Each structure stands twice: as structure tokens, then as C-alpha cells.
Tab-separated table of C-alpha atoms in Angstrom:
chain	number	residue	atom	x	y	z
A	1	UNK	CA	134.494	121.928	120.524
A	2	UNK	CA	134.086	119.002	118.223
A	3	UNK	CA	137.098	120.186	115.360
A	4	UNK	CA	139.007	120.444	118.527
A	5	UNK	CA	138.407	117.227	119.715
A	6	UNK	CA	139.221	115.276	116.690
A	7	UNK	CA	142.664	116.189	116.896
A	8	UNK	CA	143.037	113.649	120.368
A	9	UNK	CA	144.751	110.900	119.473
A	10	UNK	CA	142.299	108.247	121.663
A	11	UNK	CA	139.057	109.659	119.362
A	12	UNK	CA	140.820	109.265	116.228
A	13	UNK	CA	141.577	105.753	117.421
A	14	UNK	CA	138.413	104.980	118.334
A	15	UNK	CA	136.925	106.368	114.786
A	16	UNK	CA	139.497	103.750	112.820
A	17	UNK	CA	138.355	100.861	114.697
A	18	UNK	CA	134.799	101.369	114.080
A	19	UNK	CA	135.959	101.911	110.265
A	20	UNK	CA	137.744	99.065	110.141
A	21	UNK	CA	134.910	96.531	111.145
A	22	UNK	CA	132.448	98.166	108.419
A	23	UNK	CA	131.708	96.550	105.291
A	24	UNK	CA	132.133	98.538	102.542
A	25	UNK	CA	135.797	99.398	104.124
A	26	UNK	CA	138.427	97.023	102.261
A	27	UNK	CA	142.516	96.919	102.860
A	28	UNK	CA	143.731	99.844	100.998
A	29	UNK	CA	141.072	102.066	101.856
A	30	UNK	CA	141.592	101.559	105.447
A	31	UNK	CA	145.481	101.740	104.870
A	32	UNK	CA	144.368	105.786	102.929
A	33	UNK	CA	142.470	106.845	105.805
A	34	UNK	CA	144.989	105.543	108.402
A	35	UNK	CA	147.541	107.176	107.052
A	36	UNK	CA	145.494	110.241	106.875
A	37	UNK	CA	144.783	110.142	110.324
A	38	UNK	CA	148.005	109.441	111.936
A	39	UNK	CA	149.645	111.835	109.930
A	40	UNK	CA	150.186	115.847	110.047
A	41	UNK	CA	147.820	116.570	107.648
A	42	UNK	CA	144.364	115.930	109.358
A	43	UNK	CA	145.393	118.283	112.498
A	44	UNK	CA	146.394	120.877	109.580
A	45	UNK	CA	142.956	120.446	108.145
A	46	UNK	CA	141.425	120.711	111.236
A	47	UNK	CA	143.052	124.456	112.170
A	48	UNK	CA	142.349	125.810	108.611
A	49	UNK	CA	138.810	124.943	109.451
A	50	UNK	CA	139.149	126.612	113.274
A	51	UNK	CA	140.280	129.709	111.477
A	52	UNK	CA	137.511	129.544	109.203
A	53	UNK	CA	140.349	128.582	105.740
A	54	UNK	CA	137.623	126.009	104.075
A	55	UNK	CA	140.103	124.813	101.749
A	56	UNK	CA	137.854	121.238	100.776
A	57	UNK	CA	138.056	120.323	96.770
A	58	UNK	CA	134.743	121.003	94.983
A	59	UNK	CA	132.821	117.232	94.625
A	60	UNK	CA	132.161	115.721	91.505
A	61	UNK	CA	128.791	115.303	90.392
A	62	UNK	CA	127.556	111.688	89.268
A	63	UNK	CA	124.189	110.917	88.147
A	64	UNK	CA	123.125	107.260	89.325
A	65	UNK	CA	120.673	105.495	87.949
A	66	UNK	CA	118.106	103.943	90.663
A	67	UNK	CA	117.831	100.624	90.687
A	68	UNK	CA	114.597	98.710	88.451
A	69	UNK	CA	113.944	102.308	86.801
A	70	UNK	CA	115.283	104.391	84.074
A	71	UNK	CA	115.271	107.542	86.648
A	72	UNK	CA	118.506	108.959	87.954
A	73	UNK	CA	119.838	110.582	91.346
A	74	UNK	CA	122.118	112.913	92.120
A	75	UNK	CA	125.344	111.993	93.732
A	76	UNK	CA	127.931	113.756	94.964
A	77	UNK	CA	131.396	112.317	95.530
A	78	UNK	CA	134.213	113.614	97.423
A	79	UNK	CA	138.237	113.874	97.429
A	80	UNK	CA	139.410	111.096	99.579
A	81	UNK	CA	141.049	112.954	102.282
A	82	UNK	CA	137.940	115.641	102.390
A	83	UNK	CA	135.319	112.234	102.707
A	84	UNK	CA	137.519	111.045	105.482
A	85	UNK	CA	137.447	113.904	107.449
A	86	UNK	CA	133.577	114.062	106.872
A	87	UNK	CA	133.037	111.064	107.756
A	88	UNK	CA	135.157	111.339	110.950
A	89	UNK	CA	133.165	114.587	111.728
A	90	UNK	CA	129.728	111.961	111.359
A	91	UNK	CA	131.163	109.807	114.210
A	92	UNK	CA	131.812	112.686	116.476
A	93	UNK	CA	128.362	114.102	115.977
A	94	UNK	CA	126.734	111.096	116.748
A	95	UNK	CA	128.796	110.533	120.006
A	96	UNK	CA	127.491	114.093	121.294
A	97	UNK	CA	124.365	114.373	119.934
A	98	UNK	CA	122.684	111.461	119.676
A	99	UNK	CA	120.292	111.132	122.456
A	100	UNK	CA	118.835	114.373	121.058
A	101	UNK	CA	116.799	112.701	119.195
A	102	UNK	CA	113.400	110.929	119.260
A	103	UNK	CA	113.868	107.531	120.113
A	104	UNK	CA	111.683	106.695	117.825
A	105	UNK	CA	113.928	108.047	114.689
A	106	UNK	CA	115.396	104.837	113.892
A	107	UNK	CA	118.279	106.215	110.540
A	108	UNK	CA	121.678	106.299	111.188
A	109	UNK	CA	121.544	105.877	115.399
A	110	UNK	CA	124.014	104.355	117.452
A	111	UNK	CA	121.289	102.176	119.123
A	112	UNK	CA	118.165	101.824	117.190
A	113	UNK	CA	118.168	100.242	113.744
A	114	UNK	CA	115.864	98.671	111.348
A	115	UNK	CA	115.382	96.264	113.267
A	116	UNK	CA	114.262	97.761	116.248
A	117	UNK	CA	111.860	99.537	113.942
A	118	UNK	CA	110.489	96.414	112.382
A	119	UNK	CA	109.587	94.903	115.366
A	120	UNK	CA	107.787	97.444	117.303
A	121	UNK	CA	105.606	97.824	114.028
A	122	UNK	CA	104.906	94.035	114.576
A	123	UNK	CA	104.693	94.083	118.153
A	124	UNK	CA	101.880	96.991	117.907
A	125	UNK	CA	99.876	95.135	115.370
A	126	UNK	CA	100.156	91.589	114.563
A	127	UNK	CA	96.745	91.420	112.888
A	128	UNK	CA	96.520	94.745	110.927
A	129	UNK	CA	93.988	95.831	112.904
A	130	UNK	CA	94.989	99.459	112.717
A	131	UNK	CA	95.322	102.966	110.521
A	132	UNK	CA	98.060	103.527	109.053
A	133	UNK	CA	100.054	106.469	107.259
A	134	UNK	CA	102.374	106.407	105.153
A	135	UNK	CA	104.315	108.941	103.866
A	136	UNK	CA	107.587	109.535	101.522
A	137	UNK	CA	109.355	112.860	101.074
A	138	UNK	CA	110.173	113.619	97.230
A	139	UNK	CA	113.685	114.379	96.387
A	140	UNK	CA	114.350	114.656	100.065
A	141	UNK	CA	117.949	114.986	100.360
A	142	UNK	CA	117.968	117.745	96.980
A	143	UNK	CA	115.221	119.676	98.103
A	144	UNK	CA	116.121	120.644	101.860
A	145	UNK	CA	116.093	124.380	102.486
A	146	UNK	CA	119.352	125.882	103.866
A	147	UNK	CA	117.773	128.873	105.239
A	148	UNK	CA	115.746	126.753	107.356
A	149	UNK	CA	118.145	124.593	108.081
A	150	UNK	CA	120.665	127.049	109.153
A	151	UNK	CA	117.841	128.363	112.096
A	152	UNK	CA	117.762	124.544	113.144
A	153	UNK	CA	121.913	124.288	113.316
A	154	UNK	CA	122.103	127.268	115.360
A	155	UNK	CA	119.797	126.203	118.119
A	156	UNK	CA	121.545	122.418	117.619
A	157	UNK	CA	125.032	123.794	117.181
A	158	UNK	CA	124.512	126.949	119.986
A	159	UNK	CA	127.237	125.474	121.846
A	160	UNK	CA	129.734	124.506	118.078
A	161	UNK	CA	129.766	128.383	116.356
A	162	UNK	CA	132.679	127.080	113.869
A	163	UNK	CA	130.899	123.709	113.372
A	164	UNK	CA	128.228	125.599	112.512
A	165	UNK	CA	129.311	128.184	109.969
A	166	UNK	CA	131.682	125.151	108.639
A	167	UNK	CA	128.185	123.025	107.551
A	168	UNK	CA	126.748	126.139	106.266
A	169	UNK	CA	130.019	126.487	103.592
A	170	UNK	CA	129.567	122.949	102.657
A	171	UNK	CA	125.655	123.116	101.831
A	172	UNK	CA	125.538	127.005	100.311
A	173	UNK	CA	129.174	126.767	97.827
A	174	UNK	CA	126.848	125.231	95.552
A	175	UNK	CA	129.889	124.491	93.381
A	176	UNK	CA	130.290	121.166	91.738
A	177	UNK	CA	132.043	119.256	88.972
A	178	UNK	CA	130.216	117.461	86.493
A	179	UNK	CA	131.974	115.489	83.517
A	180	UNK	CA	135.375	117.522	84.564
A	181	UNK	CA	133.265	120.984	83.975
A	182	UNK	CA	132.485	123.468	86.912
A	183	UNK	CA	129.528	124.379	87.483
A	184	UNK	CA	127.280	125.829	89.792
A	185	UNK	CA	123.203	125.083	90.980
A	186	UNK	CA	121.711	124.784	94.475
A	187	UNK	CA	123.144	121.425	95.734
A	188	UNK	CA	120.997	121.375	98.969
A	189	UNK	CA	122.823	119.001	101.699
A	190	UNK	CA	124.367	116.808	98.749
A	191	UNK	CA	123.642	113.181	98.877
A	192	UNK	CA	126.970	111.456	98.961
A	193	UNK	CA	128.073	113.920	101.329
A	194	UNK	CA	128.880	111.783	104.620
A	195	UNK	CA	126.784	114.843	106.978
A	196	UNK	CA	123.675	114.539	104.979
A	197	UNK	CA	122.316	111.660	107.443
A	198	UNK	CA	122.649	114.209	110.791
A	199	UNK	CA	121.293	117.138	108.695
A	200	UNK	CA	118.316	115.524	107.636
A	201	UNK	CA	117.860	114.094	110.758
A	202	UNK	CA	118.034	117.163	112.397
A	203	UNK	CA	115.810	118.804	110.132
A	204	UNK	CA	112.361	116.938	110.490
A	205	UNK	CA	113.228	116.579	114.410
A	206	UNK	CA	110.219	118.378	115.003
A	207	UNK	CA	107.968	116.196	113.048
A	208	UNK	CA	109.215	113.543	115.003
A	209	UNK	CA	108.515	114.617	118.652
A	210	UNK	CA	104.726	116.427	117.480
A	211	UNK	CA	103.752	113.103	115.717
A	212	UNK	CA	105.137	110.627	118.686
A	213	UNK	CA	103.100	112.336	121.049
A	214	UNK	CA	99.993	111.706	118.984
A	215	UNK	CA	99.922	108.284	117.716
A	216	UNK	CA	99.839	105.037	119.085
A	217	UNK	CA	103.269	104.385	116.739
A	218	UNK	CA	105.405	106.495	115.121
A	219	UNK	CA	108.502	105.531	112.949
A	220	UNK	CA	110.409	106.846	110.574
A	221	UNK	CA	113.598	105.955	108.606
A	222	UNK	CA	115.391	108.893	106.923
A	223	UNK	CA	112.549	109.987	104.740
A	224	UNK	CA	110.379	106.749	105.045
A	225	UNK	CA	107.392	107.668	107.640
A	226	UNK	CA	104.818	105.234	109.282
A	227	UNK	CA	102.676	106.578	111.754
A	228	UNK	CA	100.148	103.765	113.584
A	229	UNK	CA	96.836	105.232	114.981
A	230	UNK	CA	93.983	103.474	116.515
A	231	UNK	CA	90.726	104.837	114.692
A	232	UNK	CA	90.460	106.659	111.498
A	233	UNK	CA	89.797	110.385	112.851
A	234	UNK	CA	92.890	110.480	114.797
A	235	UNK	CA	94.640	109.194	111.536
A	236	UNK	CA	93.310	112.038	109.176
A	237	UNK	CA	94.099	114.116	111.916
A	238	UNK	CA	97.328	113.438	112.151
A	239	UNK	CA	98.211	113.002	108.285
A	240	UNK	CA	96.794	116.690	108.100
A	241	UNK	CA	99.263	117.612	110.484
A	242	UNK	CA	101.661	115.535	108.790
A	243	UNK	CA	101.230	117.396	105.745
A	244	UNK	CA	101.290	120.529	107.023
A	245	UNK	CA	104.683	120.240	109.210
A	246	UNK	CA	106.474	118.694	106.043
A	247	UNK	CA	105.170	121.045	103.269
A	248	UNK	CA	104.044	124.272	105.021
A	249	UNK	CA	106.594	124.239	108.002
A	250	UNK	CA	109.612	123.187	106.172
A	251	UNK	CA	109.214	123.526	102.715
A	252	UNK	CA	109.270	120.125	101.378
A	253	UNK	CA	107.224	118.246	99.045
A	254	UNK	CA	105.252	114.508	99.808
A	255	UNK	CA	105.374	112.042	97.264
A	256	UNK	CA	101.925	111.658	96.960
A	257	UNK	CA	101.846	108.205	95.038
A	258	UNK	CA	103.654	106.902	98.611
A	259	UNK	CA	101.401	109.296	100.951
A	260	UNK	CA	98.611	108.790	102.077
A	261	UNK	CA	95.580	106.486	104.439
A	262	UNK	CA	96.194	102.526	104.405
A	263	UNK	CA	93.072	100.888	106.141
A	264	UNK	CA	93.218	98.208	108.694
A	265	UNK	CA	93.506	94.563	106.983
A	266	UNK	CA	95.218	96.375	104.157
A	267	UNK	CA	98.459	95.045	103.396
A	268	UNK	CA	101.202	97.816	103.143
A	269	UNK	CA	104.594	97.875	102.227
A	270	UNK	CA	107.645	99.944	104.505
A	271	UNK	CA	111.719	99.894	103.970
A	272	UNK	CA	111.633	96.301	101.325
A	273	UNK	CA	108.526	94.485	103.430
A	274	UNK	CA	105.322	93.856	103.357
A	275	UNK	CA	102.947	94.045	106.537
A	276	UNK	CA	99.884	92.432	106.206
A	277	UNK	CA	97.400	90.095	108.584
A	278	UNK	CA	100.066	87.844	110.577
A	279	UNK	CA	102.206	88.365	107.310
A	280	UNK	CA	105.674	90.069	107.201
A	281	UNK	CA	107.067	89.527	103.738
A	282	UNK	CA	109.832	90.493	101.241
A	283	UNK	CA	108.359	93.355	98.918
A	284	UNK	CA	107.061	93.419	95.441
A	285	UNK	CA	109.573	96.188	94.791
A	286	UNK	CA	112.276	94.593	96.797
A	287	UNK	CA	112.431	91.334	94.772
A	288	UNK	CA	111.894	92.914	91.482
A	289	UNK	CA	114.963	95.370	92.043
A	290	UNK	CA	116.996	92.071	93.071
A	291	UNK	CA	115.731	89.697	90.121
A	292	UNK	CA	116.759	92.911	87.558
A	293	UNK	CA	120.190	93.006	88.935
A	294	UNK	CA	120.607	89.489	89.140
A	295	UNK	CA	119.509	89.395	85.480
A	296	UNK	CA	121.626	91.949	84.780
A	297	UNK	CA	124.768	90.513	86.192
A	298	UNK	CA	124.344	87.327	84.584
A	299	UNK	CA	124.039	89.035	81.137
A	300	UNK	CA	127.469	90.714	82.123
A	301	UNK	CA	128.865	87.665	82.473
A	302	UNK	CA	127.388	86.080	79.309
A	303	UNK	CA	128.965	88.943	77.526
A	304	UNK	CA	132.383	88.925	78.864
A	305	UNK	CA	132.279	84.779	77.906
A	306	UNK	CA	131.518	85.553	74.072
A	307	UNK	CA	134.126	88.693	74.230
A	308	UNK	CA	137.091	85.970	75.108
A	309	UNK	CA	137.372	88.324	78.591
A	310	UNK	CA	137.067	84.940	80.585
A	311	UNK	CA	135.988	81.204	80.192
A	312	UNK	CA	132.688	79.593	81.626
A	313	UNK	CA	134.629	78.553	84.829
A	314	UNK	CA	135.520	82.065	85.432
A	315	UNK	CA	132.118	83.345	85.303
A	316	UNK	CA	130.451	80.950	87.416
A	317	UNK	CA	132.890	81.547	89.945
A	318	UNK	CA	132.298	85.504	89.205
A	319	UNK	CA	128.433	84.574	89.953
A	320	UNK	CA	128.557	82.917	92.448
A	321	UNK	CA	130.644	85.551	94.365
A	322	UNK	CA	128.420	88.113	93.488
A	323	UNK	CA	125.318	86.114	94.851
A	324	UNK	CA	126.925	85.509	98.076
A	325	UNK	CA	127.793	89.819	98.023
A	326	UNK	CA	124.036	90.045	97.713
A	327	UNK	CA	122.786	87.877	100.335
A	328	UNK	CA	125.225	87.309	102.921
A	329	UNK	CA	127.806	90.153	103.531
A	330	UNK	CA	132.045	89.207	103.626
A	331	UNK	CA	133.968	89.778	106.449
A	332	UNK	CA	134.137	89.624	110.367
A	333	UNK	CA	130.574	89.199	112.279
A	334	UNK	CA	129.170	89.170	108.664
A	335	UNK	CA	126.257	87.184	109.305
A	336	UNK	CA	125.015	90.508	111.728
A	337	UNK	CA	124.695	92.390	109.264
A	338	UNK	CA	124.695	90.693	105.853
A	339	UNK	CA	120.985	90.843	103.687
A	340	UNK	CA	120.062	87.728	104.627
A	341	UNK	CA	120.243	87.925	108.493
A	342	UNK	CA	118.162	91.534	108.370
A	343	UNK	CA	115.297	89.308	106.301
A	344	UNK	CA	115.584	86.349	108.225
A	345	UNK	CA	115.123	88.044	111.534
A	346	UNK	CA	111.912	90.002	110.310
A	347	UNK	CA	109.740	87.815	107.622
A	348	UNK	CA	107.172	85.259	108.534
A	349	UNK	CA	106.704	83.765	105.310
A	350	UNK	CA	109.174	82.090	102.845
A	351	UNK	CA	107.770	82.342	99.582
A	352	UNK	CA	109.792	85.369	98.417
A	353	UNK	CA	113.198	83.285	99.859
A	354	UNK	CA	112.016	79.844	97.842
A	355	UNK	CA	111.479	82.478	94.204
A	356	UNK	CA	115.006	84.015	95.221
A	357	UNK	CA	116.622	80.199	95.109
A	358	UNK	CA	115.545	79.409	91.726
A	359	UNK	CA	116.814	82.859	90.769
A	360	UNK	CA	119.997	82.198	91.999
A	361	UNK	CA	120.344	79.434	90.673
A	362	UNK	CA	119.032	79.627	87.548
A	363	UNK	CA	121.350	82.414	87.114
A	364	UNK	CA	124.611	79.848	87.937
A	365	UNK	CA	123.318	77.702	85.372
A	366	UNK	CA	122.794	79.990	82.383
A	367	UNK	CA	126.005	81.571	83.642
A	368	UNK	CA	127.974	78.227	83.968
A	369	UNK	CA	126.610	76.454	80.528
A	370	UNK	CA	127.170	79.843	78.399
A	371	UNK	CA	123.847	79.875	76.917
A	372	UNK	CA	119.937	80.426	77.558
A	373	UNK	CA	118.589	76.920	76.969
A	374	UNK	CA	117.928	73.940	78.387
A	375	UNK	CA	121.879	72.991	78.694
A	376	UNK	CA	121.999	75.334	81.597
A	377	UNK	CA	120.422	72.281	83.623
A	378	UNK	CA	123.742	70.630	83.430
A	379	UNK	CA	125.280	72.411	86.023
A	380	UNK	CA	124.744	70.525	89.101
A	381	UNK	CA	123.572	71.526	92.576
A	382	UNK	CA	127.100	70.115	94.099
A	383	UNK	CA	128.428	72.173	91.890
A	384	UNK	CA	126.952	75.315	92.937
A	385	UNK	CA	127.979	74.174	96.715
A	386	UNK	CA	131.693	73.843	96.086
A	387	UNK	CA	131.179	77.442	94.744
A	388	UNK	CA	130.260	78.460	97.938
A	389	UNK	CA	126.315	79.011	97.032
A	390	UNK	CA	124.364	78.824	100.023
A	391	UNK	CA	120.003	78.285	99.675
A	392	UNK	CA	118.156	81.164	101.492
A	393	UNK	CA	115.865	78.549	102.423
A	394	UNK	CA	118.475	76.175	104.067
A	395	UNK	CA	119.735	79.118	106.113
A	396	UNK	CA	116.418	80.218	107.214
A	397	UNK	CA	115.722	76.632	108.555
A	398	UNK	CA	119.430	76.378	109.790
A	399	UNK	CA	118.643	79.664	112.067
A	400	UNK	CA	115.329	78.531	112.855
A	401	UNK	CA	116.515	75.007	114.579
A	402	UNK	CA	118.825	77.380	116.233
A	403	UNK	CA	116.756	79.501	117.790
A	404	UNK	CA	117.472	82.602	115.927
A	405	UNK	CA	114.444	83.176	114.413
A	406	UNK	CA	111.501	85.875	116.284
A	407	UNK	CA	113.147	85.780	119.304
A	408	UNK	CA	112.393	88.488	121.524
A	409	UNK	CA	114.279	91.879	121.937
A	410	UNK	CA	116.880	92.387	124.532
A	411	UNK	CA	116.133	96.037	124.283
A	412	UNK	CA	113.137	97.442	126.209
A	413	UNK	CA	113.351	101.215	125.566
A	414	UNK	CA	112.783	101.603	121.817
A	415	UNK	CA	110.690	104.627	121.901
A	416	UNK	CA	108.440	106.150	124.479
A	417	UNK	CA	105.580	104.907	122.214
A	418	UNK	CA	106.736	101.643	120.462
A	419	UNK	CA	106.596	98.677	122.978
């Protein structure tokens, strides 16, 4: 039983090393969730939850705004020792029941990735020679249906009864607190909530084995679907069945602005790329959301100089940190995993990288001169270097020489349908 087995010592070990190498885990949050761990209290939480006691704090409500729009999402944030223990609960789910699903489901896997995803996309058509569908679930995490969900958990969970009826507390209190009110509203499976990945996983799992068997490629990436099919009836076909799984089936609703037929030659764009004819490319979308925060940022900065919160020297240092937190991520095996390597290993083209240099560092020298004018020029390139700046377009070269660049996969079995 999985609450059982999270009280061994050598799987609670094994959860706090994998926590410790991720990114967004810094000293004292691994130094909260240690001492969580190794303490009495998690193997108390764990037998109020056995005996069916769901004592977890209500989360907190926070409306996000997405990023390059005025539209905002709903997040849901959780009492540190309650998100630990979720997230600890994540790791043992995927260690049992991961091979349950499609290989080619590529979110939140202990295998496949993005980049396994990219490249069989590639690998199956270099030249855009086929149909494609595309297809985006509106609202996906907000709008799952727990009734339907709970029939899918108890043919999943058959064997976990008190795993079960747990997940089905968490998604159905549909209690929350919102600018330090309660209140209450259908919460769905709560984005923010560290089991929403499995449970949406688990809940198009169907769509995923009908629409592998018929198509030449299928994909998808939490609610981001690409199906690949060689001639245009077996397409409609299929995005007719697609359609009708998704909205009849399960109750959700397709973004129909991000649905629908792309043609072969067409260009197309998937997760932050663009796919066209021998063309893999940083998207439209992609960039613009990076040049508005990068904008955005700098303007920060600008206004913390005239408000006497910090000097020039400060904020160019302040910039330049935060470029490098955008493009290349901090801390052990970093380059694996940082924005840069992902788009380095998967574009073709360069233009996109060349357009975010200048916007780099045009943004150091605004930053670094105080002031929107020509005066920004002053700030040197060796200047930016000793900062720690590093050009997109150097690196991309750098790995090139290397060798890093398109090289093949090590990993043969992708998906029954992918290679």
C-alpha cells in the first residue's frame, strides 16, 4: 500500500535525493522538507490518512496572471508540510505506476521527456510532408470531472482503496482560501496541487492508447496533442474521434482556436517551436512571452534605480543574473536541463537565438546606463562578460564544435509508433 510504504526509511531517502538535485529546490527549502521527513510528524500524517483523519489545511487560492496576456489562472497553493507530503505521494506513484501508461504520453514520466517527443516528431517528418492535428484542451486542469475521474481511480487504484478515497477528499472538499476569506466552488483537481500531473494523466489514458493505434504519430504533453497521419481521410477521421473521446466521452471542452487540420508544408507550432519544411524553430509566442518579461524586468530595475532602492551597478548585476535564470538554469548538471540546452538540442535555425542576443543585451545596457537613449551603448560587451552574460549564439556554436548538437538518441523504444 503506497501510504504504507512511505513510512520506510530507504523510500523517503530516495525521495530527498531526487529533491535535492531539482531546480526550483534551494537550501532552506530542502532543510523544511528534511526535517519533515526525518521527523515524527510525516509517519503521524501518514496513519491519520490510513484511518481515513484527512486533517490537510484548506489551500489558498491565487490568481496568476499568464504570461504576454492580461488573462489569469487559477492557482492553488498549499501548507508546506501538506505540499511535501503531496509531492512525496507524486514520486511514489510514478515508481508504481508508470509503465501504465502509453509510451507515447511524454508529461511528467520518469523516462520520456520533451525531448524524446521532439524528436520522434522530427524523425517522422523532416519535410512536412504529412497531416497533422492539433489539439488543446480549454481550462484543462479546472474543468476535469470528478465523477468521471473517480470511475478511472478505482480501476487504477483497485489494488490502493485508501489512496483512492484519500484523492477523492482532496479534489471534492472544494474548500479554498482566497484573500484570507473561505470560500467554497468546484476546484476540479486544483492546479498547484502536486497530484494534478498523475490525475490528468490518468484521465485522457484512453485517448492515448485509441489514437496511438491509429496514426502514424501520436504525442501528447499534458493537454498539448499532436497526432501525425499520412493522408487527409485518416486525419479527419481521427480528429472526429478526437473530438468525440475529449468532449463526449469525458466531458471536456477543445480550444478550438488551437484545434483543428494543419496541411502538409504548413508550418505549425507545438510546446514553444515551430515545425515547418526542414525548419525547427523557437515560436512566435515563445519569444514574445520572453521579450515581455525581459522588458518587464528591465523596467523593474529602472524603477528601483530612480526610487534610491539600488545604484546602476546593482541593477546590472540584478540583470544579468536574471538573464542567466532565463537561459541557462543554476546549480549541479545545470546545463541538462537549463532553457538553453532543451532549445539547443531541438532547433535547426538560429534566427530566434541571434533576436534573443540583442535583447539581452540591449536590456544590460538600458539597465546599466539608467536611461532609454543612446547612452545605453556605453556599456561594453566585456562588461557584460565579467557579469557572467553568456551569447546564445556562442553556446550554440560552442555545443555544435562539440558534438552536442542533433546527435542521435540513445533511446530506441519511445513509443510503439514514434521511431
Amino acid at each position: 500500500m503506497i501510504f504504507e510504504e512511505m513510512k520506510k526509511a530507504e523510500n523517503k531517502k530516495a525521495f530527498i535525493e531526487k529533491k535535492s538535485s531539482s531546480l526550483s529546490m534551494n537550501d532552506q527549502r530542502l532543510r523544511e522538507v528534511s526535517d519533515y521527513f526525518f521527523s515524527d510528524r510525516i509517519d503521524s500524517d501518514l496513519d491519520r490518512l490510513i484511518a481515513g483523519d484527512y486533517y490537510m489545511e484548506r489551500p489558498k487560492l491565487i490568481m496568476l496572471r499568464k504570461a504576454g496576456s492580461n488573462r489569469r489562472r487559477k492557482v492553488y497553493s498549499f501548507a508546506i508540510d501538506d505540499r511535501s507530503l503531496l509531492q512525496y505521494m507524486v514520486y511514489m506513484v510514478m515508481e508504481k505506476y508508470d509503465e501504465r501508461y502509453s509510451p507515447n504520453l511524454y508529461s511528467f514520466r520518469k523516462e520520456n521527456n520533451q525531448l524524446y517527443l521532439f524528436r520522434s516528431i522530427i524523425r517522422n517528418d523532416p519535410q512536412r510532408e504529412h497531416y497533422i492535428i492539433k489539439a488543446d484542451i480549454h481550462s484543462y486542469g479546472e474543468t476535469i470531472n470528478t465523477d468521471i475521474l473517480d470511475v478511472k481511480l478505482k480501476e487504477w487504484l483497485k489494488d490502493e482503496p485508501e489512496f483512492h478515497r484519500f484523492i477523492m477528499w482532496l479534489v471534492t472538499r472544494n474548500e479554498y482560501y482566497h484573500n484570507g476569506v473561505l470560500e467554497k466552488g468546484f476546484t476540479s483537481v486544483m492546479s498547484g496541487n502536486p497530484l494534478t500531473s498523475f490525475l490528468e494523466n490518468l484521465f485522457l489514458a484512453e485517448l492515448d492508447e485509441t489514437l496511438s493505434q491509429r496514426s502514424l504519430i501520436y504525442v501528447r504533453y499534458t493537454d498539448d496533442i499532436c497526432v501525425m497521419c499520412e493522408d487527409k481521410e485518416s486525419a479527419e477521421a481521427n480528429l472526429a474521434l478526437l473530438k468525440d473521446i475529449v468532449e463526449n466521452k469525458l466531458g471536456l471542452t477543445l480550444n478550438e482556436e488551437k484545434t483543428g487540420l494543419i496541411m502538409p508544408y504548413e508550418e505549425y507550432d507545438l510546446l514553444g517551436y515551430k515545425f515547418g519544411k526542414d525548419l525547427v524553430e523557437i515560436s512566435d509566442n515563445t519569444y514574445e512571452k520572453i521579450t515581455v518579461r525581459m522588458k518587464h524586468r528591465a523596467n523593474r530595475l529602472l524603477r528601483g534605480i530612480s526610487k534610491g532602492y539600488f545604484d546602476k551597478e546593482e541593477a546590472l548585476r540584478r540583470m544579468a543574473a536574471y538573464i542567466n535564470r532565463q537561459f541557462y538554469a543554476t546549480g549541479e548538471h545545470a546545463e541538462n536541463l537549463g532553457f538553453a540546452y532543451r532549445v539547443m538540442t531541438i532547433i535547426n535555425s538560429t534566427e530566434r537565438l541571434k533576436l534573443l542576443d540583442q535583447l539581452s543585451q540591449e536590456s544590460l545596457r538600458i539597465v546599466g546606463s539608467g536611461r532609454k537613449t543612446n547612452a545605453k551603448y556605453r556599456i561594453r560587451y566585456s562588461d557584460m562578460k565579467k557579469l557572467g552574460y553568456r551569447s546564445l549564439i556562442h553556446e550554440y556554436y560552442k555545443r555544435y564544435e562539440e558534438g552536442g548538437l542533433f546527435r542521435p538518441l540513445e533511446k530506441t523504444d519511445i513509443g510503439k509508433n514514434s521511431v
